[in-house]
Coordinates of C-alpha atoms and ligand atoms in Angstrom, one line a residue:
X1 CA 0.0 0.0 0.0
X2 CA 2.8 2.3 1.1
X3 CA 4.4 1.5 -2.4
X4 CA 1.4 2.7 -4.1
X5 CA 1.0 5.7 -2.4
X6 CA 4.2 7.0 -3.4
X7 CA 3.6 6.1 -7.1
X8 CA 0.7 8.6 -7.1
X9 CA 0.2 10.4 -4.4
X10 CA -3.6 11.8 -5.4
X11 CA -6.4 10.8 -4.2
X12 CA -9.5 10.9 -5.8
X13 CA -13.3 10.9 -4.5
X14 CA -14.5 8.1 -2.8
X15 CA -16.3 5.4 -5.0
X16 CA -20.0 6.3 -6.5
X17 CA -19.2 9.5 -5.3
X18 CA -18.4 13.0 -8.1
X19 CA -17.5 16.4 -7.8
X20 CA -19.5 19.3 -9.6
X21 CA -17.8 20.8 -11.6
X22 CA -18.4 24.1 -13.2
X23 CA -19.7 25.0 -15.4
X24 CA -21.9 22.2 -15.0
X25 CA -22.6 23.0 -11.3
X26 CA -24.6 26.2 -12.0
X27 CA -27.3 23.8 -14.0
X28 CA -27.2 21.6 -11.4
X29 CA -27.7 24.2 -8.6
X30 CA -29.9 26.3 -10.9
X31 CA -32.0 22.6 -11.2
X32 CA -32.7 22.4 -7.7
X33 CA -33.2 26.6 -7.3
X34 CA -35.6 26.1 -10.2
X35 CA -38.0 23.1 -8.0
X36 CA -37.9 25.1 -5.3
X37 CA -39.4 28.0 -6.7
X38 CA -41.8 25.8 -8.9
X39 CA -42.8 24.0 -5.5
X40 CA -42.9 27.6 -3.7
X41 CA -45.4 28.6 -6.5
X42 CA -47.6 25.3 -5.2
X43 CA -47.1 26.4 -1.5
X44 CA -44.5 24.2 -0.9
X45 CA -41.9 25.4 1.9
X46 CA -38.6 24.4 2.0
X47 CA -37.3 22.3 4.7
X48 CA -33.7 21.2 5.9
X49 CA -32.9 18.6 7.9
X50 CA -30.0 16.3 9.1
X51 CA -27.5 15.1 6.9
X52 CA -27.7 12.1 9.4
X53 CA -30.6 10.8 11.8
X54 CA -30.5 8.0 14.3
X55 CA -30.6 4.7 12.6
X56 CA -33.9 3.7 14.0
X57 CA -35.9 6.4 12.2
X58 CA -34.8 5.0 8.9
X59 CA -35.1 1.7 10.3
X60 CA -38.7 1.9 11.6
X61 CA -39.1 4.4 8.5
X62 CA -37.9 3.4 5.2
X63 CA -38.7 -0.2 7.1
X64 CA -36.4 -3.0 8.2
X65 CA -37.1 -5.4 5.1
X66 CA -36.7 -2.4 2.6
X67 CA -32.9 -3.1 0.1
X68 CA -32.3 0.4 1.3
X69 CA -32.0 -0.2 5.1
X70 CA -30.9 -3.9 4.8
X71 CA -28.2 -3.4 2.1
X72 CA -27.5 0.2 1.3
X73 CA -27.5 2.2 4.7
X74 CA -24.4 4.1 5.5
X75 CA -24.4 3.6 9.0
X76 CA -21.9 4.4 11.7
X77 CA -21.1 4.6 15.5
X78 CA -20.1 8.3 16.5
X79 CA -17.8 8.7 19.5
X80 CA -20.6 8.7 22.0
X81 CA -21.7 5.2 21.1
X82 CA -25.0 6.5 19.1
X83 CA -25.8 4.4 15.8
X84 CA -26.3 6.9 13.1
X85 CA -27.0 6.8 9.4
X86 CA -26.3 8.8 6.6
X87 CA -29.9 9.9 5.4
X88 CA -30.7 7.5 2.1
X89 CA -34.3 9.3 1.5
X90 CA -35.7 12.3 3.0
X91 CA -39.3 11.6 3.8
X92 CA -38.2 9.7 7.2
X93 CA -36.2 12.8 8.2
X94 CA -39.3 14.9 7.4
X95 CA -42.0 13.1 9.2
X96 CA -39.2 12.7 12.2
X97 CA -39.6 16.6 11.9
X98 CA -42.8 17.2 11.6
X99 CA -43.4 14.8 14.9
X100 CA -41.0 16.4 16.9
X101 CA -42.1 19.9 16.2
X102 CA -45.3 19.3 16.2
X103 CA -46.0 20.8 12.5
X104 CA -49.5 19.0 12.8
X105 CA -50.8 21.2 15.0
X106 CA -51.4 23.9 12.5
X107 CA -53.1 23.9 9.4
X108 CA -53.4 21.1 7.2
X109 CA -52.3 19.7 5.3
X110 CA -48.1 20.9 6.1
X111 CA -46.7 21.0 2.7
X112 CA -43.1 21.3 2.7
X113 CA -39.8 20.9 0.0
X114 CA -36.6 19.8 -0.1
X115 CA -33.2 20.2 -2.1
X116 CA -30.5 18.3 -0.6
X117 CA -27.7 15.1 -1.4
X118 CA -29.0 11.4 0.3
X119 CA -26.7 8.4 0.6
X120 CA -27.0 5.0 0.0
X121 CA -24.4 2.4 -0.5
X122 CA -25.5 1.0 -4.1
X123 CA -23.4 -0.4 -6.7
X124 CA -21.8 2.5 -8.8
X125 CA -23.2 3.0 -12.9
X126 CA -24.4 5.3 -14.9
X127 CA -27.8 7.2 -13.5
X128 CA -26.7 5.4 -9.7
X129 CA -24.3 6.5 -7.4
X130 CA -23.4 6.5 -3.2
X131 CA -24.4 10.1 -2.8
X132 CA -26.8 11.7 -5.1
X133 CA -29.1 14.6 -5.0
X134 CA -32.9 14.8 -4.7
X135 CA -35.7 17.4 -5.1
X136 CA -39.2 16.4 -3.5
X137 CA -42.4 17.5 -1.6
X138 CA -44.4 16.4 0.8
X139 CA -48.5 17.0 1.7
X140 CA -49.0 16.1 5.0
X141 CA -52.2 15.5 6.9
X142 CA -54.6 14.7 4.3
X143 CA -56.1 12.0 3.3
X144 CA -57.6 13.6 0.3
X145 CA -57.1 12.2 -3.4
X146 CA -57.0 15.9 -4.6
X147 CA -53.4 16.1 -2.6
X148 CA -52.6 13.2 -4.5
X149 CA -53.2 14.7 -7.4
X150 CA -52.2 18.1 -6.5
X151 CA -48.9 16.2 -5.5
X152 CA -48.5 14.0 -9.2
X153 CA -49.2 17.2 -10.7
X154 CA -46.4 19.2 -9.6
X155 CA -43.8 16.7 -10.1
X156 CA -45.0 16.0 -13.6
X157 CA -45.1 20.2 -14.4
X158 CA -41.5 20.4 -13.3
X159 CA -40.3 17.3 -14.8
X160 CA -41.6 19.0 -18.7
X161 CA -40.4 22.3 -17.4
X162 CA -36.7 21.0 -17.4
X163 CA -37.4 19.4 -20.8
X164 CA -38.0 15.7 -20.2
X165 CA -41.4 14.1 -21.4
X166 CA -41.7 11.7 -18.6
X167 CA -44.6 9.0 -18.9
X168 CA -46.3 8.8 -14.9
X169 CA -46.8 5.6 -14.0
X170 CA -49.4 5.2 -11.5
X171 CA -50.6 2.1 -9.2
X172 CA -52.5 1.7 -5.7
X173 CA -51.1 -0.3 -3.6
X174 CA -53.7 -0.7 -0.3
X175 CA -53.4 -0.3 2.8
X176 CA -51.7 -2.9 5.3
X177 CA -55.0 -4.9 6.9
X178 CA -56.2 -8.3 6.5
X179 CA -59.2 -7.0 4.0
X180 CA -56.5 -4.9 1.7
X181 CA -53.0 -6.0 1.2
X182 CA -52.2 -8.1 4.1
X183 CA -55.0 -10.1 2.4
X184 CA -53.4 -9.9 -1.0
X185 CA -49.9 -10.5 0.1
X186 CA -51.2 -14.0 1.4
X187 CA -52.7 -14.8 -1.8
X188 CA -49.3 -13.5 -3.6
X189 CA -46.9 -15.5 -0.8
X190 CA -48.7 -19.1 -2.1
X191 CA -48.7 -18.3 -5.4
X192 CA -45.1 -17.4 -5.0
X193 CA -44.5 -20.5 -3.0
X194 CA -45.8 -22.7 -6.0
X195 CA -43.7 -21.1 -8.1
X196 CA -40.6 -21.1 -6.1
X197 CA -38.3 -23.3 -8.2
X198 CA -39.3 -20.9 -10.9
X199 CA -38.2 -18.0 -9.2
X200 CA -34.3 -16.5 -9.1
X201 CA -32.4 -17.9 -6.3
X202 CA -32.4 -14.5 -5.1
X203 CA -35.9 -13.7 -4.6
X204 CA -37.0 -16.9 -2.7
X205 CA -35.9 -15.6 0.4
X206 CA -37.9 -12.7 0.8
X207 CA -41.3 -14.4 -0.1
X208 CA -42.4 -14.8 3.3
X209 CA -40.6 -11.3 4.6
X210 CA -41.8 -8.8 1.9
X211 CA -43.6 -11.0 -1.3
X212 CA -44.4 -7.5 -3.2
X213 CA -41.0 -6.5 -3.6
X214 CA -41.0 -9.6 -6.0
X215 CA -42.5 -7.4 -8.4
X216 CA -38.9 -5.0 -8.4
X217 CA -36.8 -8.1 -9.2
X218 CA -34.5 -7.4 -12.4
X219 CA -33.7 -11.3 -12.5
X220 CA -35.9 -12.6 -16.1
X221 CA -36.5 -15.8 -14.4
X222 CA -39.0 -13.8 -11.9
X223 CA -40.0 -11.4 -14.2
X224 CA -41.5 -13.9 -16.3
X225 CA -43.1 -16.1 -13.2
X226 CA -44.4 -12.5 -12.1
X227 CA -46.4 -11.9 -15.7
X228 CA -49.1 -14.3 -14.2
X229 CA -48.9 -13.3 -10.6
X230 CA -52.2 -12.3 -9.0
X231 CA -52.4 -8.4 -9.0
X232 CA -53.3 -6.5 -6.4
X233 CA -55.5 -4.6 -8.3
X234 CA -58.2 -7.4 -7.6
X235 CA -57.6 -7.4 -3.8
X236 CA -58.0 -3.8 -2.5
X237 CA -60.6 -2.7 -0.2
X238 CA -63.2 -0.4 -1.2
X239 CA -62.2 2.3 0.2
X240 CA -58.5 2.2 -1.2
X241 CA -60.5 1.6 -4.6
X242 CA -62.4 4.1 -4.2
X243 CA -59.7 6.8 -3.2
X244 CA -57.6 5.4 -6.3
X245 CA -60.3 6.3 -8.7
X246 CA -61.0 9.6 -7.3
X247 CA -57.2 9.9 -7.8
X248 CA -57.5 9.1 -11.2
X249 CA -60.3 11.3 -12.1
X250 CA -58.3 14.5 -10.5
X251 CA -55.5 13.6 -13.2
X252 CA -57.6 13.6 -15.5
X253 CA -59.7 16.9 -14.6
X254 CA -56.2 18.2 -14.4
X255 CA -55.0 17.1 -17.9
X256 CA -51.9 14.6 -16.9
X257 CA -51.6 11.9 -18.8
X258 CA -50.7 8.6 -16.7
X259 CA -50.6 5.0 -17.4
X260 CA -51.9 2.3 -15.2
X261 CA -49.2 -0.7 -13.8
X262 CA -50.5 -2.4 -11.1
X263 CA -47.2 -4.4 -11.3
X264 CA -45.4 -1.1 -9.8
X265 CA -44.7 -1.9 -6.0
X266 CA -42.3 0.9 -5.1
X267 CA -39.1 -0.2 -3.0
X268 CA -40.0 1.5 0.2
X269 CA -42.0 -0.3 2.6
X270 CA -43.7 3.0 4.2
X271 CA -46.1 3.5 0.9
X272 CA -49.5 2.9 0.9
X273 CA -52.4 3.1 -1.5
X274 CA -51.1 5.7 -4.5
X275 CA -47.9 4.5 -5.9
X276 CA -46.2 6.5 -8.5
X277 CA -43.3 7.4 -10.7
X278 CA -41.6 9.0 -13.5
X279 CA -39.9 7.6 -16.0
X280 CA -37.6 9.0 -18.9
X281 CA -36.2 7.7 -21.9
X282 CA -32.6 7.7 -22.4
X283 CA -31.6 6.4 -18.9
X284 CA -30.6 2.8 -19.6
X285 CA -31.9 0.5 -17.0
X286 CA -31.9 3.5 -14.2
X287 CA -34.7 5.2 -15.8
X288 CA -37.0 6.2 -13.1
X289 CA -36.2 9.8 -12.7
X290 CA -38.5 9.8 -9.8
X291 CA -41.2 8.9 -7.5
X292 CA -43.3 8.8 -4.7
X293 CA -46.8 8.1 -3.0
X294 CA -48.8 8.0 0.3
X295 CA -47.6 6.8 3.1
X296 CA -50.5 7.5 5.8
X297 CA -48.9 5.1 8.6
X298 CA -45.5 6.6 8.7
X299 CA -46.2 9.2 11.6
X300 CA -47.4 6.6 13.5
X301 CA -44.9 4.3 13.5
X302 CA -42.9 7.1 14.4
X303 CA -44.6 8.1 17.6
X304 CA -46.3 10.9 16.1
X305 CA -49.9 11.5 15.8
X306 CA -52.2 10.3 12.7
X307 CA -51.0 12.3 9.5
X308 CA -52.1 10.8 6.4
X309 CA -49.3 12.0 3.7
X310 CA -48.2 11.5 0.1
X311 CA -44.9 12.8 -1.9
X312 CA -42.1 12.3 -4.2
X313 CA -38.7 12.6 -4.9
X314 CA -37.5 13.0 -8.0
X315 CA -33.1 12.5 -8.6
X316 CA -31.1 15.5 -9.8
X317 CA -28.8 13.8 -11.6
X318 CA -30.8 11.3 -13.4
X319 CA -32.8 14.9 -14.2
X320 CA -29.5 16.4 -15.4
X321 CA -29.1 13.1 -17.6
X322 CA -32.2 13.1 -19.1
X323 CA -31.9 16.2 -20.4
X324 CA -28.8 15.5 -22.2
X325 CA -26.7 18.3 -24.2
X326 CA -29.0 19.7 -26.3
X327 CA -31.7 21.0 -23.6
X328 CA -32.0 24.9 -22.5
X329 CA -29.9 26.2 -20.1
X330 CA -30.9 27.4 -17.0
X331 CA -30.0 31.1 -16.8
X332 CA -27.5 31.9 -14.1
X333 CA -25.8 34.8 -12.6
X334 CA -22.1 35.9 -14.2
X335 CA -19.6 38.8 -15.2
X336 CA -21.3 41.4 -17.0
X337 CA -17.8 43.3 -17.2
X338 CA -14.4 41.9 -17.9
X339 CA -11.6 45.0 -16.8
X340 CA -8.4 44.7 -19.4
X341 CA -5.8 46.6 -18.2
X342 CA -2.6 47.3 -20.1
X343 CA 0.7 48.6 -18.4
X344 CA 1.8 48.6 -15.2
X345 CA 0.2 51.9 -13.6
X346 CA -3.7 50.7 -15.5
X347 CA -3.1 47.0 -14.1
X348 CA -2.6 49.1 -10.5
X349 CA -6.3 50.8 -11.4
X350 CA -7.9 47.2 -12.5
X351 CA -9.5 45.6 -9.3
X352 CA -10.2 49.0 -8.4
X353 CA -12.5 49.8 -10.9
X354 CA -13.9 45.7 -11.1
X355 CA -14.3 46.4 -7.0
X356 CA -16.3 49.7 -8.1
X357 CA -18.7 47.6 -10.4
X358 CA -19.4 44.9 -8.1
X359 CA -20.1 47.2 -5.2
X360 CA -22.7 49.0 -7.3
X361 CA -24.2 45.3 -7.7
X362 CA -22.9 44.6 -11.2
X363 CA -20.6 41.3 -12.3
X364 CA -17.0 42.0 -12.6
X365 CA -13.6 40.1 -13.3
X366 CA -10.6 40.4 -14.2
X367 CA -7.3 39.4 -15.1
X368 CA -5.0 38.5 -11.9
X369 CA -2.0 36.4 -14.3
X370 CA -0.6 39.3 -15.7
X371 CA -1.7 38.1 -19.6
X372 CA -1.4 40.5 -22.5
X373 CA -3.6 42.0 -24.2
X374 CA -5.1 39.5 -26.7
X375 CA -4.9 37.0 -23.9
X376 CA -7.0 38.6 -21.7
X377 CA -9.5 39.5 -24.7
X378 CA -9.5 35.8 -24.9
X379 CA -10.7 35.7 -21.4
X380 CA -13.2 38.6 -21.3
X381 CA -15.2 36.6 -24.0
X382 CA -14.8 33.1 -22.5
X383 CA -16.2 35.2 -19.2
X384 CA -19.2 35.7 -20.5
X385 CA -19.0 39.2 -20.3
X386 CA -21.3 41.3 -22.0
X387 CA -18.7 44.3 -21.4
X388 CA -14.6 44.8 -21.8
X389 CA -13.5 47.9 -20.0
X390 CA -10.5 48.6 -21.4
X391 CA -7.9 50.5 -19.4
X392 CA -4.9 51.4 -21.7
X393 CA -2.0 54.3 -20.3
X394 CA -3.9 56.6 -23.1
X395 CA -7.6 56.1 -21.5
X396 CA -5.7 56.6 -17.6
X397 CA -4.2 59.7 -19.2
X398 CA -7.5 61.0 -20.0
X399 CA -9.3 59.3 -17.1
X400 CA -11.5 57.3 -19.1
X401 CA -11.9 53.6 -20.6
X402 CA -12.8 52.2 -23.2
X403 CA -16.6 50.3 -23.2
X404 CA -16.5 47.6 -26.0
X405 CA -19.5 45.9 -26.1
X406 CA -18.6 42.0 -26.8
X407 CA -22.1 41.2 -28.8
X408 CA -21.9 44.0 -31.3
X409 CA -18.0 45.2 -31.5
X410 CA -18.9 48.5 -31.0
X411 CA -16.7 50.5 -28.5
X412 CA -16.6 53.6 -27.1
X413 CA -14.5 56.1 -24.7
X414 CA -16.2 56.8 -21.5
X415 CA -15.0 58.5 -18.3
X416 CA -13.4 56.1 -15.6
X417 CA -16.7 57.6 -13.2
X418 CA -19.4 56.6 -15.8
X419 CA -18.4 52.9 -16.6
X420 CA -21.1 51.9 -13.4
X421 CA -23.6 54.2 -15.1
X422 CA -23.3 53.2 -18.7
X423 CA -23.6 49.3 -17.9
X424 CA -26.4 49.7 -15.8
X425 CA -28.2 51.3 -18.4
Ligands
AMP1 P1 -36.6 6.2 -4.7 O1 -37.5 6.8 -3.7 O2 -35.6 5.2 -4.1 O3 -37.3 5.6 -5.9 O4 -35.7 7.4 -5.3 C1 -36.3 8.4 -6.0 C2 -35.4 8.9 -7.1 O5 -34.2 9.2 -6.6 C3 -35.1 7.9 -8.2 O6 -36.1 7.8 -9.1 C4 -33.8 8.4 -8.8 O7 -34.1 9.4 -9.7 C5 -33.2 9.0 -7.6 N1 -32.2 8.0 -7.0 C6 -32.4 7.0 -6.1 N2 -31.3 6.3 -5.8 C7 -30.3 6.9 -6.6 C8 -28.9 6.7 -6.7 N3 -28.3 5.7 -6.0 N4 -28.2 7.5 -7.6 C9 -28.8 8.5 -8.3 N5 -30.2 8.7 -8.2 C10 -30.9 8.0 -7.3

């Protein structure tokens, strides 16, 4: 190891893990800016939370049979013995808030937004990494279909706004009782039972833990024993039927397309009835850009009063992925004014003047290599900059600069007090 090390010396970021780079990271910041405000717009307010909660909120959460809290959990002792976890989702962390500030006690239902990175130890490819970033709301304290829809709606909205024509894939999924999907997963468990030998190796062992999570498998041994699988479609009570149709019927009021799977399970074990998500073209096999539903237990199990809720998340960088190259930038703050200063005594009267600009509010840089002349024309264009004020010893002489406007290539002289002026107008 030692040997290695002093071959190269650099280290580089941990597996699964990236660094944002501009100028890619004002799209990617802009991306997130750009939900928040759209979810603002909704009545969404932001929320932050914990980078890290104790384990047993994701644990009693996410639940203990979910991939994400048996396999994927990045979970730690700190020094005063406390098991922690790098947060993998954010809806735990938000319902843990919600509870323990008593958010419930107002009005109904709390609606509430996140932008933040989540963690989960997954295996590394394109569209999947260790952290990523998510975007996602969440209704809570209502157990009305029009939050659903409200809800669908607004992920869908956003989703076209950053140029991706995701198709919404809807399902209900019950609720967990003996006449709804405790009933069902029964039915499921034998029928999966008979068709164990059938089944990938690695889905037999979950049957009798967590038999809808079949449905997820990527193995096409199960896939194809799971084509004639009873749905639970056929096994919901009446009033999780009936709660799905009004769902439906919102969408459709509302004009968003969706598609029926009743195949779609959802990996987290919190969700109940509506099940959603969004998927894109152009991802590979991680196409689900996002996704979400209700999960009116969650509070519950985690000491909290009754709050019937539903949300999604959707993932930045699949987002970012999606919409490839060719999509529409995000517009983002810059340099409206590259300074160009030639000889010693203008270089001395450069940061000045930038200084000048950007206390007056307006976008300034600069050369700070000492560069010549067409070198730092070179970098006033790659800047950006709308603007080069150029300072030569004949302008300083006269107190003035020269304004060239970098769209047109018209210039003109202007006095050293009137650059802040001129550009604002
Ligand atoms: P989930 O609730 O697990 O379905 O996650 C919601 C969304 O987050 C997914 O549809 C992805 O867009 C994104 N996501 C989940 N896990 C990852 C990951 N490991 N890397 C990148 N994006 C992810």
């Amino acid at each position: 190891m030692g040997h290695h090390m002093a071959q190269d010396q650099r280290f580089r970021a941990p597996r699964g893990t990236y660094d944002v780079l501009p100028p890619e990271s004002w799209q990617w910041l802009a991306l997130m800016r750009t939900a928040l405000d759209t979810f603002a717009r909704a009545g969404y307010r932001p929320i932050e939370t914990p980078m890290f909660e104790h384990t047993e909120v994701f644990e009693r959460g996410v639940g203990a049979t979910s991939e994400v809290v048996t396999k994927q959990m990045y979970t730690f002792t700190d020094r005063g013995g406390r098991s922690l976890t790098l947060r993998p989702e954010l809806t735990a962390g938000v319902v843990r808030a919600v509870v323990e500030h008593d958010l419930g006690r107002g009005s109904l239902p709390v609606k509430l937004a996140y932008a933040g990175p989540m963690f989960r130890q997954e295996r590394p490819q394109k569209g999947r990494y260790r952290q990523f970033w998510q975007v996602g709301i969440e209704a809570l304290g209502s157990d009305e279909p029009d939050v659903d829809a409200e809800i669908v709606e607004v992920g869908d909205r956003f989703l076209r706004s950053c140029g991706l024509e995701p198709t919404l894939v809807l399902n209900s999924i019950g609720h967990p009782d003996e006449s709804c999907r405790l009933g069902y997963n029964k039915v499921l468990g034998e029928f999966l039972d008979e068709n164990r030998d059938a089944l990938a190796p690695e889905d037999r062992a979950r049957i009798a833990t967590n038999p809808l999570r079949t449905f997820d498998s990527k193995e096409a041994r199960t896939i194809e024993v799971m084509t004639r699988a009873p749905l639970i479609s056929e096994f919901i009570c009446d009033a999780c039927r009936s709660h799905f149709e009004a769902v439906k019927h919102s969408l459709s009021v509302l004009d968003v397309a969706f598609t029926i799977d009743p195949r779609l399970v959802r990996g987290l074990d919190y969700y109940t009835r509506t099940a959603f998500e969004f998927v894109s073209e152009g991802l590979g096999s991680q196409n689900a850009v996002g996704g979400g539903g209700r999960y009116d237990g969650l509070s519950e199990q985690l000491g909290g009063p009754p709050l019937p809720a539903i949300g999604f998340s959707l993932g930045v960088d699949r987002i970012l992925l999606a919409r490839g190259e060719s999509a529409e930038k995000f517009a983002v703050p810059g340099v409206s004014v590259y300074v160009v200063a030639l000889g010693a005594t203008a270089r001395s009267r450069a940061l000045s003047l930038a200084t000048e600009l950007r206390r007056a509010g307006i976008g300034a840089d600069l050369d700070l290599a000492g560069r010549g002349m067409k070198g730092q024309m070179k970098d006033a264009a790659r800047s950006g900059a709308r603007w080069a004020a150029i300072v030569g010893e004949k302008e300083l002489a006269a107190g003035e600069v020269t304004l060239r406007d970098l769209e047109s290539g018209e210039q003109e002289r202007v006095p050293l007090t009137g650059v802040v002026g001129k550009v604002q107008a």
